[in-house]
Amino acid sequence: QVQLVESGGGLVAAGGSLRLSCAASRIIFKTYTMKWYRQAPGKQREEVASITPGGTTNYADSVKGRFPISRDNAKNTAYLQMNSLKPEDTAVYYCSAIHISSGDQYWGQGTQVTVSS
């Protein structure tokens, strides 16, 4: 059973930073694109950032330049560094792994990020 465990969420003041981690187990990590999504209350889940096994990244316009995504294939871990946080970044953040060939997708349980104004 694939397992993705997020950590690093919490409460932070506007302008602050948080670093989310997503530790993966029971997968061949280097064969998965890693993505971060978020879901704010009353809104649909949206993709925030992604990184391929080779390190190609993509970002939602709302976080471009503020939320660099990275991965450490040796540690089976993906990261989302969140800088210059805004109240509108408040959401549950989810990590997801998508196999590069089959498209099989797995999800973590989510971690709450709350940004106070």
PDB file of C-alpha atoms in Angstrom:
ATOM      1  CA  GLN A   1       0.000   0.000   0.000  1.00  0.00           C
ATOM      2  CA  VAL A   2       1.474   3.313  -1.110  1.00  0.00           C
ATOM      3  CA  GLN A   3       1.784   5.775   1.718  1.00  0.00           C
ATOM      4  CA  LEU A   4       2.239   9.537   1.499  1.00  0.00           C
ATOM      5  CA  VAL A   5       2.600  11.457   4.735  1.00  0.00           C
ATOM      6  CA  GLU A   6       2.545  15.244   4.775  1.00  0.00           C
ATOM      7  CA  SER A   7       3.989  17.360   7.546  1.00  0.00           C
ATOM      8  CA  GLY A   8       4.942  20.959   8.219  1.00  0.00           C
ATOM      9  CA  GLY A   9       1.569  22.670   8.206  1.00  0.00           C
ATOM     10  CA  GLY A  10       0.448  25.077  10.886  1.00  0.00           C
ATOM     11  CA  LEU A  11      -0.549  28.618  11.726  1.00  0.00           C
ATOM     12  CA  VAL A  12       1.584  31.490  10.451  1.00  0.00           C
ATOM     13  CA  ALA A  13       1.182  35.239  10.123  1.00  0.00           C
ATOM     14  CA  ALA A  14       0.865  36.826   6.708  1.00  0.00           C
ATOM     15  CA  GLY A  15       4.273  37.293   5.129  1.00  0.00           C
ATOM     16  CA  GLY A  16       5.706  34.288   6.921  1.00  0.00           C
ATOM     17  CA  SER A  17       6.981  30.979   5.607  1.00  0.00           C
ATOM     18  CA  LEU A  18       6.292  27.297   6.049  1.00  0.00           C
ATOM     19  CA  ARG A  19       7.906  24.223   4.538  1.00  0.00           C
ATOM     20  CA  LEU A  20       5.720  21.232   3.780  1.00  0.00           C
ATOM     21  CA  SER A  21       7.204  17.778   3.427  1.00  0.00           C
ATOM     22  CA  CYS A  22       5.729  14.679   1.819  1.00  0.00           C
ATOM     23  CA  ALA A  23       7.391  11.418   2.728  1.00  0.00           C
ATOM     24  CA  ALA A  24       6.586   8.537   0.376  1.00  0.00           C
ATOM     25  CA  SER A  25       6.895   4.867   1.096  1.00  0.00           C
ATOM     26  CA  ARG A  26       6.185   1.636  -0.755  1.00  0.00           C
ATOM     27  CA  ILE A  27       6.731   3.251  -4.163  1.00  0.00           C
ATOM     28  CA  ILE A  28       9.650   3.591  -6.535  1.00  0.00           C
ATOM     29  CA  PHE A  29       9.820   7.309  -5.900  1.00  0.00           C
ATOM     30  CA  LYS A  30      11.825   8.216  -8.984  1.00  0.00           C
ATOM     31  CA  THR A  31       9.021   6.890 -11.231  1.00  0.00           C
ATOM     32  CA  TYR A  32       6.464   9.331  -9.874  1.00  0.00           C
ATOM     33  CA  THR A  33       5.691  12.957 -10.581  1.00  0.00           C
ATOM     34  CA  MET A  34       4.957  14.645  -7.277  1.00  0.00           C
ATOM     35  CA  LYS A  35       2.274  17.280  -6.934  1.00  0.00           C
ATOM     36  CA  TRP A  36       0.904  19.546  -4.239  1.00  0.00           C
ATOM     37  CA  TYR A  37      -2.757  20.482  -4.218  1.00  0.00           C
ATOM     38  CA  ARG A  38      -4.778  22.618  -1.862  1.00  0.00           C
ATOM     39  CA  GLN A  39      -8.420  22.929  -0.946  1.00  0.00           C
ATOM     40  CA  ALA A  40      -9.824  25.941   0.823  1.00  0.00           C
ATOM     41  CA  PRO A  41     -13.207  25.809   2.585  1.00  0.00           C
ATOM     42  CA  GLY A  42     -16.039  25.908   0.061  1.00  0.00           C
ATOM     43  CA  LYS A  43     -13.683  25.704  -2.905  1.00  0.00           C
ATOM     44  CA  GLN A  44     -12.547  22.991  -5.270  1.00  0.00           C
ATOM     45  CA  ARG A  45      -9.207  21.335  -4.866  1.00  0.00           C
ATOM     46  CA  GLU A  46      -6.597  23.038  -7.033  1.00  0.00           C
ATOM     47  CA  GLU A  47      -3.148  22.009  -8.162  1.00  0.00           C
ATOM     48  CA  VAL A  48      -0.451  24.224  -6.707  1.00  0.00           C
ATOM     49  CA  ALA A  49       2.828  22.833  -7.983  1.00  0.00           C
ATOM     50  CA  SER A  50       4.361  19.766  -9.565  1.00  0.00           C
ATOM     51  CA  ILE A  51       7.788  18.285 -10.113  1.00  0.00           C
ATOM     52  CA  THR A  52       8.768  15.441 -12.417  1.00  0.00           C
ATOM     53  CA  PRO A  53      11.353  12.803 -11.526  1.00  0.00           C
ATOM     54  CA  GLY A  54      13.876  14.775 -13.552  1.00  0.00           C
ATOM     55  CA  GLY A  55      13.120  17.996 -11.722  1.00  0.00           C
ATOM     56  CA  THR A  56      10.910  19.856 -14.190  1.00  0.00           C
ATOM     57  CA  THR A  57       8.550  22.085 -12.245  1.00  0.00           C
ATOM     58  CA  ASN A  58       5.221  23.739 -12.893  1.00  0.00           C
ATOM     59  CA  TYR A  59       3.252  26.201 -10.771  1.00  0.00           C
ATOM     60  CA  ALA A  60      -0.167  27.731 -10.470  1.00  0.00           C
ATOM     61  CA  ASP A  61      -0.080  31.437 -11.244  1.00  0.00           C
ATOM     62  CA  SER A  62      -1.243  32.221  -7.721  1.00  0.00           C
ATOM     63  CA  VAL A  63       1.927  30.789  -6.153  1.00  0.00           C
ATOM     64  CA  LYS A  64       4.526  31.286  -8.879  1.00  0.00           C
ATOM     65  CA  GLY A  65       7.637  32.870  -7.437  1.00  0.00           C
ATOM     66  CA  ARG A  66       6.548  32.210  -3.833  1.00  0.00           C
ATOM     67  CA  PHE A  67       6.225  28.399  -3.449  1.00  0.00           C
ATOM     68  CA  PRO A  68       9.215  26.544  -4.888  1.00  0.00           C
ATOM     69  CA  ILE A  69       8.694  22.775  -5.102  1.00  0.00           C
ATOM     70  CA  SER A  70      11.576  20.350  -4.766  1.00  0.00           C
ATOM     71  CA  ARG A  71      12.275  16.676  -4.223  1.00  0.00           C
ATOM     72  CA  ASP A  72      14.971  14.479  -2.791  1.00  0.00           C
ATOM     73  CA  ASN A  73      14.862  11.144  -4.601  1.00  0.00           C
ATOM     74  CA  ALA A  74      17.319   9.614  -2.144  1.00  0.00           C
ATOM     75  CA  LYS A  75      14.975  10.394   0.752  1.00  0.00           C
ATOM     76  CA  ASN A  76      11.706   9.651  -1.104  1.00  0.00           C
ATOM     77  CA  THR A  77      10.499  13.069  -0.075  1.00  0.00           C
ATOM     78  CA  ALA A  78       8.953  16.048  -1.828  1.00  0.00           C
ATOM     79  CA  TYR A  79       8.860  19.557  -0.416  1.00  0.00           C
ATOM     80  CA  LEU A  80       6.866  22.727  -0.842  1.00  0.00           C
ATOM     81  CA  GLN A  81       8.566  25.834   0.498  1.00  0.00           C
ATOM     82  CA  MET A  82       5.876  28.444   1.044  1.00  0.00           C
ATOM     83  CA  ASN A  83       7.125  32.029   1.282  1.00  0.00           C
ATOM     84  CA  SER A  84       5.363  35.374   1.512  1.00  0.00           C
ATOM     85  CA  LEU A  85       2.235  33.637   2.680  1.00  0.00           C
ATOM     86  CA  LYS A  86      -1.110  35.361   2.279  1.00  0.00           C
ATOM     87  CA  PRO A  87      -4.427  34.759   4.057  1.00  0.00           C
ATOM     88  CA  GLU A  88      -5.797  33.416   0.772  1.00  0.00           C
ATOM     89  CA  ASP A  89      -3.227  30.612   0.936  1.00  0.00           C
ATOM     90  CA  THR A  90      -5.171  29.153   3.863  1.00  0.00           C
ATOM     91  CA  ALA A  91      -6.216  25.632   2.905  1.00  0.00           C
ATOM     92  CA  VAL A  92      -5.618  21.961   3.465  1.00  0.00           C
ATOM     93  CA  TYR A  93      -2.570  21.014   1.428  1.00  0.00           C
ATOM     94  CA  TYR A  94      -2.362  17.561  -0.113  1.00  0.00           C
ATOM     95  CA  CYS A  95       0.574  15.699  -1.546  1.00  0.00           C
ATOM     96  CA  SER A  96       0.004  13.418  -4.521  1.00  0.00           C
ATOM     97  CA  ALA A  97       2.143  10.957  -6.459  1.00  0.00           C
ATOM     98  CA  ILE A  98       1.369  10.124 -10.090  1.00  0.00           C
ATOM     99  CA  HIS A  99       3.135   7.305 -11.886  1.00  0.00           C
ATOM    100  CA  ILE A 100       4.823   8.579 -15.028  1.00  0.00           C
ATOM    101  CA  SER A 101       3.630   5.626 -17.154  1.00  0.00           C
ATOM    102  CA  SER A 102       0.398   4.226 -15.729  1.00  0.00           C
ATOM    103  CA  GLY A 103      -1.011   7.470 -14.369  1.00  0.00           C
ATOM    104  CA  ASP A 104      -1.907   5.777 -11.094  1.00  0.00           C
ATOM    105  CA  GLN A 105      -2.395   8.510  -8.512  1.00  0.00           C
ATOM    106  CA  TYR A 106      -2.036   8.375  -4.755  1.00  0.00           C
ATOM    107  CA  TRP A 107      -2.874  10.938  -2.106  1.00  0.00           C
ATOM    108  CA  GLY A 108      -1.710  11.911   1.335  1.00  0.00           C
ATOM    109  CA  GLN A 109      -4.048  12.743   4.174  1.00  0.00           C
ATOM    110  CA  GLY A 110      -3.509  16.497   3.973  1.00  0.00           C
ATOM    111  CA  THR A 111      -2.038  19.096   6.283  1.00  0.00           C
ATOM    112  CA  GLN A 112      -3.721  22.314   7.369  1.00  0.00           C
ATOM    113  CA  VAL A 113      -2.092  25.637   6.586  1.00  0.00           C
ATOM    114  CA  THR A 114      -3.651  28.723   8.148  1.00  0.00           C
ATOM    115  CA  VAL A 115      -2.373  32.219   7.403  1.00  0.00           C
ATOM    116  CA  SER A 116      -3.551  34.979   9.689  1.00  0.00           C
ATOM    117  CA  SER A 117      -3.867  38.566   8.505  1.00  0.00           C
TER     118      SER A 117
END
